[in-house]
Tab-separated table of C-alpha atoms in Angstrom:
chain	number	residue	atom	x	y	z
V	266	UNK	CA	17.427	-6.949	18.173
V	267	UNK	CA	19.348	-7.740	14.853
V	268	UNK	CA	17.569	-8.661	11.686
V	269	UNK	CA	18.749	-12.426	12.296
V	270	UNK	CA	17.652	-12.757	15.849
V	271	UNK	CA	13.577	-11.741	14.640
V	272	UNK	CA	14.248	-13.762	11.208
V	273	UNK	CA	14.724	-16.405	14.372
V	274	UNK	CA	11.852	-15.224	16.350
V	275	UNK	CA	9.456	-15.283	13.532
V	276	UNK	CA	10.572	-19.210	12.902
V	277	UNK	CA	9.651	-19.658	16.497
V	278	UNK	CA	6.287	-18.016	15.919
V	279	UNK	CA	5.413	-19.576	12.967
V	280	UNK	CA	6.215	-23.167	14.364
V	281	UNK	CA	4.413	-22.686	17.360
V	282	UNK	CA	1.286	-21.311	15.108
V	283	UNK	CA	1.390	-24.314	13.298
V	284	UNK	CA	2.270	-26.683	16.263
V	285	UNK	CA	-0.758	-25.137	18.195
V	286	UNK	CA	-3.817	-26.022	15.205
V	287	UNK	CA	-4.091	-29.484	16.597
V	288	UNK	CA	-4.318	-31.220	13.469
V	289	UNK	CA	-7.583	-28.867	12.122
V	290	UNK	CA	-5.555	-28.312	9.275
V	291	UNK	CA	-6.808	-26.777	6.270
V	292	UNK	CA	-5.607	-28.952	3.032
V	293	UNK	CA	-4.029	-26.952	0.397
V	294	UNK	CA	-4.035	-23.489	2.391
V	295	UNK	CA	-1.294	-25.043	4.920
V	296	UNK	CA	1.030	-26.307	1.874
V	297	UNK	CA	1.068	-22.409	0.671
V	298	UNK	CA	1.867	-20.985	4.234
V	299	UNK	CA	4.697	-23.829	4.406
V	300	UNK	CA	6.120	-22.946	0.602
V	301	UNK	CA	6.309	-19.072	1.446
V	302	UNK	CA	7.787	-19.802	5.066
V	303	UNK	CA	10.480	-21.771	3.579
V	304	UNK	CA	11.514	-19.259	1.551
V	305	UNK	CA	11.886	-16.948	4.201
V	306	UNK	CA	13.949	-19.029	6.087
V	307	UNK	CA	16.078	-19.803	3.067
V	308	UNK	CA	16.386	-16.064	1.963
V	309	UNK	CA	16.323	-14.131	5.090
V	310	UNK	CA	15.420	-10.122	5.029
V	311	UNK	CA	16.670	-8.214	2.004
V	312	UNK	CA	20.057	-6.148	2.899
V	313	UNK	CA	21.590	-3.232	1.321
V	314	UNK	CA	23.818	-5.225	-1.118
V	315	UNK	CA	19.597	-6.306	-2.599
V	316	UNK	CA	19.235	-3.755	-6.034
V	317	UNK	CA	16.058	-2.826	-4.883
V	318	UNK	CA	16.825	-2.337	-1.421
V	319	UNK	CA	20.274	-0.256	-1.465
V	320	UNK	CA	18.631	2.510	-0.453
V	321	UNK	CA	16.973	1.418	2.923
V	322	UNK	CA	18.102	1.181	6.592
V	323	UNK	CA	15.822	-1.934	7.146
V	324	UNK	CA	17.867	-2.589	10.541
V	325	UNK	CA	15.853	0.905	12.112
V	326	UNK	CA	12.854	-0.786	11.075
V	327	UNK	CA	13.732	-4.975	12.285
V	328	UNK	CA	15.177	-3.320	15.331
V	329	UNK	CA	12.322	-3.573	18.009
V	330	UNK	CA	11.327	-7.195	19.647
V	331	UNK	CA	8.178	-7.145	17.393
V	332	UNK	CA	5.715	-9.905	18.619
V	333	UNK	CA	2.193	-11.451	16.953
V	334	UNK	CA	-0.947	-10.043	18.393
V	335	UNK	CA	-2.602	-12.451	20.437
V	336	UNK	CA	-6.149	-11.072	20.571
V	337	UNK	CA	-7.981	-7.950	18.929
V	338	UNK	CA	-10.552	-7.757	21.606
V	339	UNK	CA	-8.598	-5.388	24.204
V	340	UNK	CA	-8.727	-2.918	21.689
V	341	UNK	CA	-10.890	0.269	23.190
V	342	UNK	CA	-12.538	2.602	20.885
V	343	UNK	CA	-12.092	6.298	22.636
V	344	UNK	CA	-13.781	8.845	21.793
V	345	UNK	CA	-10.930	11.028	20.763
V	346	UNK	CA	-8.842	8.589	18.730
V	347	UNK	CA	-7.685	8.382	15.011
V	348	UNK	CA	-10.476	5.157	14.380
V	349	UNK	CA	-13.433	7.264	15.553
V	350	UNK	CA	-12.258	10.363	13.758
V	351	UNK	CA	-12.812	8.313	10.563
V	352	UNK	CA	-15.530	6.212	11.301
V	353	UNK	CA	-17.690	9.590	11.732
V	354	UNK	CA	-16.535	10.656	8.509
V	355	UNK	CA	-17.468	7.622	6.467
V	356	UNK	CA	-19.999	5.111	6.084
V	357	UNK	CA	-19.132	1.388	4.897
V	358	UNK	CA	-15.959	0.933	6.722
V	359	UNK	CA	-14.361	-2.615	7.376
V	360	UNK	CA	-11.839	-2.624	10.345
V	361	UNK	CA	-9.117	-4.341	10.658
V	362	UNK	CA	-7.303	-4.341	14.162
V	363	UNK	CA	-3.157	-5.958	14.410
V	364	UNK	CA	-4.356	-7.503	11.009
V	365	UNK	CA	-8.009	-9.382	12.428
V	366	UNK	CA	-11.281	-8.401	11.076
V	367	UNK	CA	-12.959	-6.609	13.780
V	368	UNK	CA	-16.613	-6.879	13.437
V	369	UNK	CA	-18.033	-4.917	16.453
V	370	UNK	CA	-15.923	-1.550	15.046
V	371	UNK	CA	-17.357	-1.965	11.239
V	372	UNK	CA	-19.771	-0.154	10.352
V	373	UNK	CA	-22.112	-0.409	7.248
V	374	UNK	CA	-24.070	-2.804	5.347
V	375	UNK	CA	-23.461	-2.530	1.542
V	376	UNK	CA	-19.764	-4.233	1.365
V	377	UNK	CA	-19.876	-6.522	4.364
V	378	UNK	CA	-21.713	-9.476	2.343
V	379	UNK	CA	-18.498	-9.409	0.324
V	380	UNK	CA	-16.268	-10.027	2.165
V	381	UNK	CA	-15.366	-13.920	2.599
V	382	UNK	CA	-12.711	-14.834	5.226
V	383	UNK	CA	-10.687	-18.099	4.871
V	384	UNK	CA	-9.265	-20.409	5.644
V	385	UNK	CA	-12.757	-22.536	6.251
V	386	UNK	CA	-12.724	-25.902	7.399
V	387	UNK	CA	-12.427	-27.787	4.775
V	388	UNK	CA	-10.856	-28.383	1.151
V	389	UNK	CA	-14.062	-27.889	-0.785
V	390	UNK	CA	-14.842	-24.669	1.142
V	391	UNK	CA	-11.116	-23.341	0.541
V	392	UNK	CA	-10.928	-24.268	-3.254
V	393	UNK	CA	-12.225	-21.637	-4.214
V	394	UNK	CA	-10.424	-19.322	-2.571
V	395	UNK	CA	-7.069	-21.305	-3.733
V	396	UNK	CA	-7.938	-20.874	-7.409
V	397	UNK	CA	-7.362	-16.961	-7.071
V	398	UNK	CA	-4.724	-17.297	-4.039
V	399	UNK	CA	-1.197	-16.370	-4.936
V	400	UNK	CA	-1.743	-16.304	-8.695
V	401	UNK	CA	-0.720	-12.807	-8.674
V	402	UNK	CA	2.337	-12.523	-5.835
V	403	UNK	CA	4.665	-15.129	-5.926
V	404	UNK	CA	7.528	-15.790	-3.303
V	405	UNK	CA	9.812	-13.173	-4.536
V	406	UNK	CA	10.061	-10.785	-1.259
V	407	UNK	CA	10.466	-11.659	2.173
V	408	UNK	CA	7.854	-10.016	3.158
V	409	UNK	CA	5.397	-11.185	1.287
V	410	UNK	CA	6.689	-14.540	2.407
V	411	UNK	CA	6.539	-13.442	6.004
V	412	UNK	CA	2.697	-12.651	5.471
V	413	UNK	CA	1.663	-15.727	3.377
V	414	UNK	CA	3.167	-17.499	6.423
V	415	UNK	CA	2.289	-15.673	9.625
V	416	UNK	CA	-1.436	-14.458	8.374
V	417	UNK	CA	-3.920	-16.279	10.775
V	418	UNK	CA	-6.570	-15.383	8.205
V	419	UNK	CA	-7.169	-14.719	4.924
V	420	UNK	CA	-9.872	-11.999	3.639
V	421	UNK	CA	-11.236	-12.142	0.233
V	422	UNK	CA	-13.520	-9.001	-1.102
V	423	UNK	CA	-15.455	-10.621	-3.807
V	424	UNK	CA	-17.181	-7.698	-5.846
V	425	UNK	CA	-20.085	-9.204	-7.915
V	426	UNK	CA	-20.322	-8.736	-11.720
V	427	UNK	CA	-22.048	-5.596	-12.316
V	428	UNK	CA	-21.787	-4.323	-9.243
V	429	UNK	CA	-21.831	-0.079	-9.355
V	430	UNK	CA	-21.933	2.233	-5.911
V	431	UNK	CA	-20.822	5.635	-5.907
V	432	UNK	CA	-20.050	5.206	-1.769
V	433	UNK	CA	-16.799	3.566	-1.333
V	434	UNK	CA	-15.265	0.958	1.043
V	435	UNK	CA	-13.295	1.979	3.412
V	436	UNK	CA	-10.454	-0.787	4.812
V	437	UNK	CA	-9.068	1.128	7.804
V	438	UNK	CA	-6.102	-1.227	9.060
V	439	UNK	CA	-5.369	-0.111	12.841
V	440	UNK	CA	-1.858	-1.026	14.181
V	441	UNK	CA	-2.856	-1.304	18.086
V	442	UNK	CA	0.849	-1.107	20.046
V	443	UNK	CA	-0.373	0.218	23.083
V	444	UNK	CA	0.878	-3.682	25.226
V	445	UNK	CA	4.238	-3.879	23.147
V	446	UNK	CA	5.858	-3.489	19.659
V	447	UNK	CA	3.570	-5.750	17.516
V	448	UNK	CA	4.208	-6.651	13.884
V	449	UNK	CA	0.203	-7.455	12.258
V	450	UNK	CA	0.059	-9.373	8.957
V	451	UNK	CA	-2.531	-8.512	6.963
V	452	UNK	CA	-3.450	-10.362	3.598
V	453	UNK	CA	-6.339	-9.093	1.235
V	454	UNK	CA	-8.117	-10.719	-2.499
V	455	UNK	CA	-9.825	-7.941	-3.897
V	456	UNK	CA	-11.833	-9.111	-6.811
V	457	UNK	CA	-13.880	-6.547	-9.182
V	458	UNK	CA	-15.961	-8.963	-11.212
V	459	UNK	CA	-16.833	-8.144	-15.172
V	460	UNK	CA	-18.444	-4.572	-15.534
V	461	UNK	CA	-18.495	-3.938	-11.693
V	462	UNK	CA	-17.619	-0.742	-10.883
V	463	UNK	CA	-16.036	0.017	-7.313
V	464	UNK	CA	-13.978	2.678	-5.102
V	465	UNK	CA	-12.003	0.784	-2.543
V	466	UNK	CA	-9.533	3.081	0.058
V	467	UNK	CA	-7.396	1.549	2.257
V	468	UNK	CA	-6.679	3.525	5.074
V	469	UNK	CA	-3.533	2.964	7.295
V	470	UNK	CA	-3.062	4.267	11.272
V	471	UNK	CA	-1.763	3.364	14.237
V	472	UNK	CA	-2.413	3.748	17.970
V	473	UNK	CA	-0.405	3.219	20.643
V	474	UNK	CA	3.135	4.358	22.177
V	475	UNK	CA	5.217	1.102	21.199
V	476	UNK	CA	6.549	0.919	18.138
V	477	UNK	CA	4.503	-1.078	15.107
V	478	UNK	CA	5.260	-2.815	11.689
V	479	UNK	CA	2.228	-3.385	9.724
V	480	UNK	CA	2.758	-5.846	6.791
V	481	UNK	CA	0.235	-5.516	4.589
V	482	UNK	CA	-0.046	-7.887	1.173
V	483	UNK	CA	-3.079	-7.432	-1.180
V	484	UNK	CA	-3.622	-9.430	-4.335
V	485	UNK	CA	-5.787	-7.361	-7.142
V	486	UNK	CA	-7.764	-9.099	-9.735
V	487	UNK	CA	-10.076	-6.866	-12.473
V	488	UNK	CA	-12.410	-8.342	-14.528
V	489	UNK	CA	-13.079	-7.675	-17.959
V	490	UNK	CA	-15.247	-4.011	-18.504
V	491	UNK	CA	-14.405	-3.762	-15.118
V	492	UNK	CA	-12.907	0.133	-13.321
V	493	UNK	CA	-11.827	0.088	-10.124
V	494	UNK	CA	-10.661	2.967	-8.154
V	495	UNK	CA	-7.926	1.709	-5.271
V	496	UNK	CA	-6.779	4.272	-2.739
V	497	UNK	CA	-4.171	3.802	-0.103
V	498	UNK	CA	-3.490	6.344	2.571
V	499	UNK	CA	-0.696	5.846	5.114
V	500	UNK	CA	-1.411	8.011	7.686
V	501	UNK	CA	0.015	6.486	10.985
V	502	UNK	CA	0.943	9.679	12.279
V	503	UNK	CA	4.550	9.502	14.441
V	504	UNK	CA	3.442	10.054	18.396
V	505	UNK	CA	6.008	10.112	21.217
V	506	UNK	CA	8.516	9.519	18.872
V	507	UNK	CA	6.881	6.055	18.551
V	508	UNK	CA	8.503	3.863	15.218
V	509	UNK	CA	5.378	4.113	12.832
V	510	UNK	CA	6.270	1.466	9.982
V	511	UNK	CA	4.406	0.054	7.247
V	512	UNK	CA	5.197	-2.228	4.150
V	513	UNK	CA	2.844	-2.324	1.726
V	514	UNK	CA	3.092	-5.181	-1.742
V	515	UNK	CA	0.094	-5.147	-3.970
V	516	UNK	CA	-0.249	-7.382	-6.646
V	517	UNK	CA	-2.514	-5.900	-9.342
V	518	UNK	CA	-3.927	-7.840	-12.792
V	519	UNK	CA	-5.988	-6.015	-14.714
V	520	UNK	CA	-7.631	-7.899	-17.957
V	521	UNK	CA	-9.814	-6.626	-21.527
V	522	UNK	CA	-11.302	-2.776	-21.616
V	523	UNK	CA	-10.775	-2.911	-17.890
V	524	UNK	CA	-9.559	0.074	-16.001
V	525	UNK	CA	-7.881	0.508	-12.489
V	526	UNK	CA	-6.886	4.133	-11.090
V	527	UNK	CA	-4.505	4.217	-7.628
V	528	UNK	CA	-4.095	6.590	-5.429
V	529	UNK	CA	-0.980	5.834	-2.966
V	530	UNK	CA	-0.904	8.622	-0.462
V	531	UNK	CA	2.007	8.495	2.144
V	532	UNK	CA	0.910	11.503	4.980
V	533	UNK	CA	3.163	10.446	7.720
V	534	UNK	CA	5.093	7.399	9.243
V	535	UNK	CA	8.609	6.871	10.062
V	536	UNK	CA	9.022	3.915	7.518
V	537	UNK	CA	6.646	3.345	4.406
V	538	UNK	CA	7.869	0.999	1.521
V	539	UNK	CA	5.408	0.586	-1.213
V	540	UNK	CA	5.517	-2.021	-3.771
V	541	UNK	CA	3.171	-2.192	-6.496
V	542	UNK	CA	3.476	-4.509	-9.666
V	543	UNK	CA	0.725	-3.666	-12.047
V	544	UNK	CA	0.160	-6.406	-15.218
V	545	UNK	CA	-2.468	-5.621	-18.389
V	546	UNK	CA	-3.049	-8.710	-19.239
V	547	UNK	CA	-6.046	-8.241	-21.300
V	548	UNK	CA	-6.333	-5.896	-24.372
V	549	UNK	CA	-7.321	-2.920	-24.331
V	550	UNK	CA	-6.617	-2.640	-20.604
V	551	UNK	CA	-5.666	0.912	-19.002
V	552	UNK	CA	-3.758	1.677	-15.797
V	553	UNK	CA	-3.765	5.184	-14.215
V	554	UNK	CA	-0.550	4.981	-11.138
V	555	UNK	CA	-0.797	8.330	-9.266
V	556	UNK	CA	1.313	8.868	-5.724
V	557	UNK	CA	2.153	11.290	-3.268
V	558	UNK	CA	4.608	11.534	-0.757
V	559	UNK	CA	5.056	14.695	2.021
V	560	UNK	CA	8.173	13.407	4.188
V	561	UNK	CA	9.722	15.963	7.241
V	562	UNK	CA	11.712	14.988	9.915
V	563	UNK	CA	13.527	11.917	9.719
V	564	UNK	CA	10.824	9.697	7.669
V	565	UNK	CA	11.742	7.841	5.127
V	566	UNK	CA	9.261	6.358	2.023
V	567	UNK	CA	10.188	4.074	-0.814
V	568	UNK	CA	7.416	3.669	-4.247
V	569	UNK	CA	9.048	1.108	-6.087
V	570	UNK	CA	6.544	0.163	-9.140
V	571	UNK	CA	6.312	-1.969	-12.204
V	572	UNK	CA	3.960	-1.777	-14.946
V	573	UNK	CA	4.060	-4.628	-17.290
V	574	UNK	CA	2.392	-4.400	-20.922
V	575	UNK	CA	1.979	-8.475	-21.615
V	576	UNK	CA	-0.444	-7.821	-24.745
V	577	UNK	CA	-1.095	-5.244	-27.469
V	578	UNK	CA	-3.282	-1.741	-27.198
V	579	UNK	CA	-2.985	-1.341	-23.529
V	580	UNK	CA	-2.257	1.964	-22.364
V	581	UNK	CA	-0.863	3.713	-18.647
V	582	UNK	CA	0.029	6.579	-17.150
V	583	UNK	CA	2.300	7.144	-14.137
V	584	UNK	CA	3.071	10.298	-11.832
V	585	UNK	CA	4.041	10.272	-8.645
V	586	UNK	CA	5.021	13.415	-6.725
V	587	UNK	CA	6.578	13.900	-3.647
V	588	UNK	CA	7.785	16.803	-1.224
V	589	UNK	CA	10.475	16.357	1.305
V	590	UNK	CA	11.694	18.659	4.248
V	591	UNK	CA	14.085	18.845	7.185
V	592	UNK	CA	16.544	15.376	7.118
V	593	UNK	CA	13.568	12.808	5.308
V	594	UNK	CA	14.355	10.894	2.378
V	595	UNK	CA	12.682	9.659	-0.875
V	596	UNK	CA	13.117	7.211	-3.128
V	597	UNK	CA	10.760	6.337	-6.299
V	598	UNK	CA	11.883	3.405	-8.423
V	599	UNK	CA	9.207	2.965	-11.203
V	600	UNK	CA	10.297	0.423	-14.642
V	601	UNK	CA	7.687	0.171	-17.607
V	602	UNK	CA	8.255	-3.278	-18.941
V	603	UNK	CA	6.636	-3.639	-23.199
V	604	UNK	CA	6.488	-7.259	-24.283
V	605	UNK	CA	7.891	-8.107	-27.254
V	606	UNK	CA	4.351	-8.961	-28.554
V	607	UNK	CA	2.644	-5.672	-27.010
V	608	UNK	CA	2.227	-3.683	-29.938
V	609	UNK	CA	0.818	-0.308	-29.990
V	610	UNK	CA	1.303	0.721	-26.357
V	611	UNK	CA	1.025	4.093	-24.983
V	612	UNK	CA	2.914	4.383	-21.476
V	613	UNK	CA	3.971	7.292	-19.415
V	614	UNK	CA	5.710	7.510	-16.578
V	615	UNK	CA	6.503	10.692	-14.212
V	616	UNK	CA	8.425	11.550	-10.875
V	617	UNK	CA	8.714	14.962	-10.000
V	618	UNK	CA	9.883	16.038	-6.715
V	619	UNK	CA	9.983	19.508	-3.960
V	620	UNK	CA	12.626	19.607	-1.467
V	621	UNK	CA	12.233	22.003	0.812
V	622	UNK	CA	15.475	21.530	2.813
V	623	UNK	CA	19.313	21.360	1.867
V	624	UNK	CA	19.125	18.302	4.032
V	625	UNK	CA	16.416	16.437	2.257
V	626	UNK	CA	17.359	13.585	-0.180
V	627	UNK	CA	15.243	12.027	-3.198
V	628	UNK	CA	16.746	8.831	-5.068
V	629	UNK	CA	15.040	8.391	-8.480
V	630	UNK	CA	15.254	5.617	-10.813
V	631	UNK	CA	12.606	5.710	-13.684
V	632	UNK	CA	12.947	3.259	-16.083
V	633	UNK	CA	12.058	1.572	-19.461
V	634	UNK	CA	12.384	-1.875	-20.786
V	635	UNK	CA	10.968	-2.158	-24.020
V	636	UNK	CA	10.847	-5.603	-26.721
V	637	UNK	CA	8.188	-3.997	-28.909
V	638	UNK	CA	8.772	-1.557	-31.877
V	639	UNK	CA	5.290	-0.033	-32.456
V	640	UNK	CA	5.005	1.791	-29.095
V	641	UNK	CA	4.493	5.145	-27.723
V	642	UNK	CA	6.782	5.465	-24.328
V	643	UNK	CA	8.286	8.233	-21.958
V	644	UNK	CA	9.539	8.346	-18.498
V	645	UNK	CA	11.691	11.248	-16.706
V	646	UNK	CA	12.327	12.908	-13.380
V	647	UNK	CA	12.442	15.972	-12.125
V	648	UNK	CA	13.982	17.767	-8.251
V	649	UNK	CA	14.131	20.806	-7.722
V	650	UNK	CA	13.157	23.992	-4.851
V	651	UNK	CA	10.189	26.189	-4.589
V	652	UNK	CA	9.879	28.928	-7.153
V	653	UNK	CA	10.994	32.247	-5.499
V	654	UNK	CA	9.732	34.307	-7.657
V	655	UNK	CA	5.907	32.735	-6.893
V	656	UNK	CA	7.627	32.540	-3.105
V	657	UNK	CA	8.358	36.266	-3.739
V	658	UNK	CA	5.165	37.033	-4.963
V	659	UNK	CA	2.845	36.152	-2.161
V	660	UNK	CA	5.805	37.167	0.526
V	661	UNK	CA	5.082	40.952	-1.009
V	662	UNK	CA	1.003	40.245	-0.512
V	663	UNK	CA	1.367	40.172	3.208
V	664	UNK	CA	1.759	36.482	3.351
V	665	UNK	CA	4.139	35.109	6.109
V	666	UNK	CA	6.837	32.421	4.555
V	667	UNK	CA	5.218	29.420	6.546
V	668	UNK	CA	1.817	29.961	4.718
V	669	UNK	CA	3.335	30.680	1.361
V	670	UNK	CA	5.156	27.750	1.473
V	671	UNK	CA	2.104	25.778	2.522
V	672	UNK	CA	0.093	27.338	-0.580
V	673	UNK	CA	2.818	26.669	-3.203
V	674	UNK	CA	3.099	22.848	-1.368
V	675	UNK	CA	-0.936	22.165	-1.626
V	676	UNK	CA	-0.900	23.556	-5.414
V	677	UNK	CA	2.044	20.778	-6.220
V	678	UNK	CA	0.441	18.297	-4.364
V	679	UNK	CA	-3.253	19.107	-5.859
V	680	UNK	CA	-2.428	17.465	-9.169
V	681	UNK	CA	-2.551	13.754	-6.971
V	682	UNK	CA	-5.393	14.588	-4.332
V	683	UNK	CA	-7.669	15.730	-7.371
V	684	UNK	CA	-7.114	12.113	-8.576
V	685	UNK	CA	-9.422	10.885	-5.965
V	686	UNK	CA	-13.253	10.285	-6.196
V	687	UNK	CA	-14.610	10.431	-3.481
V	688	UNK	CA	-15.088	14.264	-2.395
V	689	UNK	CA	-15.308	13.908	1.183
V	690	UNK	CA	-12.132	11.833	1.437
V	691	UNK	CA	-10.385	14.415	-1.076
V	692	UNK	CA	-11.319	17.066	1.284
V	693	UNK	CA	-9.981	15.533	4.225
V	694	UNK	CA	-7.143	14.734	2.654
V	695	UNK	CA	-6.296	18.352	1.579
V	696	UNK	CA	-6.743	19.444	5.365
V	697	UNK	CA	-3.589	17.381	6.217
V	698	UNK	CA	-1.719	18.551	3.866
V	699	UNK	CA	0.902	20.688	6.039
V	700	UNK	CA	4.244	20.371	5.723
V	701	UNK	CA	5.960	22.773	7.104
């Protein structure tokens, strides 16, 4: 299948979808899907000749005859699959199957009030969802266009003001391909309201032999005196040489003496594009962007960020780190944008890089844009091999190469995992952490 044959297919879909509602339209919800699915159909997938796509092989990923999953409900929990491995480990998890809220596989009480799923039936009960809707992503990617469109529903995590609870919630998004190559949309509000303070990890896998494109879109809103801590974990290991793909756009605003700290950790998968646009829109707001990427094989993972300093005293700091082995390839595309009436802004910006093979590739692009003259600003990028003198060094202690190069990989990669929380989920993470 060519990208222009499923561009066609997901026309069909979406048509049928909206042929199919007889009439129980939701006013004002149904204009948005329509606006974002005509811009698909005018723009098409980005291609190669796209700036911020030159990099990517999207036809391995548009490839397979991806279709919309018709129900969540033949999904079986076994006892020895990646969903129960995590739902022992953690307590307040919301799950997600082929992009539908799953109820009977969620577990935990403290979160679940929050969450609000639209659309509802009518334009009173959806108004308030439509006042935060889309006010942070706009139709400026295809497939965030694809998602607004194809979604069937909406789910809005509305964190009350004051809100503090050192347990966090877990998202775990399961890609079920076990009838067929499926492509799930999934499309997430998350709302920190003033002084709330909140750990939210989203946690990516997929089961199933087929292959699977999740498309995941999340809109970010935090309050003033607000700090939230936002994980995301892509961790659909690659089984049966099954296509494991994910694209991931969050949209993140972040207003006064607020503070927001991500975590983007990409484990596994044989596609992962990341997109995050970050704005600090109120004074005093603070940012903390941290990322990890450990690529072998063939896999292939693309952080493109922005962070965008709109008003004076804000401050953020950006590292992302990633280790690549065998044939994978990298690419980190971060830009710092500084307003012309951001004053006294402190941003820094990092990419620093392991390759472990002569056949691994890294494409890095950090960048500044800056309007304002009373700022404080770096960026830079670094690639390079393993020390062999430190290499050296445990080889003459009796180590064998494999394990020394699995040390000297968890000690790079320790500077990001340290960056999470939550203890248990930093310790599982670490225990994953082998490359080689």
């Amino acid at each position: 299948m060519t990208s222009l044959q499923l561009k066609e297919q997901i026309s069909t879909q979406f048509l049928f979808a909206e042929t199919n509602k007889n009439g129980n339209h939701a006013t004002g919800l149904e204009d948005v899907r329509k606006k974002f699915f005509d811009d698909f159909k005018q723009h098409g997938f980005p291609h190669r000749k796209d700036e911020e796509w030159k990099y990517v092989n999207l036809e391995s990923v548009l490839k397979h005859p991806y279709q919309l999953p018709i129900t969540a409900e033949n999904y079986i929990k076994k006892s020895d699959n990646r969903l129960n491995d995590l739902l022992s480990n953690f307590q307040d998890c919301l799950v997600f199957i082929n992009g539908r809220f799953s109820p009977d596989f969620s577990i935990g009480s403290v979160y679940t009030p929050f969450l609000k799923i639209f659309p509802k039936k009518t334009e009173v009960e959806n108004k308030y969802f439509l006042n935060h809707f889309t006010n942070i992503i706009s139709a400026n990617d295809s497939f965030i266009s694809i998602n607004t469109a194809l979604a069937e529903k909406f789910y809005f995590i509305d964190i009350p003001p004051g809100f503090s609870n050192p347990s966090p919630l877990f998202i775990i998004h399961v890609t079920d391909s076990e009838s067929g190559a499926i492509m799930n949309n999934s499309r997430f509000l998350i709302h920190a309201g003033k002084n709330a303070v909140v750990q939210v990890v989203e946690y990516f896998i997929q089961e199933g032999t087929n292959p699977g494109l999740s498309n995941r879109v999340a809109e970010i809103h935090c309050e003033e005196d607000s700090i939230l801590h936002h994980n995301l974990i892509q961790d659909s290991s690659i089984q049966n040489n099954t296509d494991t793909n994910l694209i991931i756009n969050s949209g993140i605003r972040i207003e006064r003496n607020a503070s927001l700290s991500s975590v983007a950790l990409i484990l596994s998968g044989s596609f992962t594009r990341n997109n995050l646009k970050t704005c600090l829109s109120g004074e005093r707001a603070n940012a903390n962007l941290y990322g990890l990427y450990l690529l072998s094989g063939e896999q292939f993972a693309d952080n493109h960020t922005l962070v965008d300093h709109a008003v004076p005293l804000c401050t953020s700091d950006e590292l992302y780190k990633g280790v690549l082995n065998d044939s994978s390839k990298g690419v980190f595309n971060g830009k710092i944008v500084v307003r012309k009436d951001a004053q006294k802004t402190v941003a820094y910006q990092s990419n620093k890089n392991l390759l472990l093979s002569q056949d691994a590739t890294i494409y890095t692009k950090p960048q500044l844009e800056i309007f304002a003259d009373d700022v404080k600003c770096s960026h830079g990028a670094t690639s390079g091999q393993l020390d062999e003198d430190a290499l050296f060094y445990l080889r003459s202690r009796g180590i064998n190469k494999t394990e020394s190069i699995n040390l000297l990989v968890t000690a790079f990669a320790r500077e990001i995992i340290n960056k999470i929380q939550f203890v248990p989920l930093r310790e599982l993470i670490e225990k994953r952490l082998e490359i080689v």
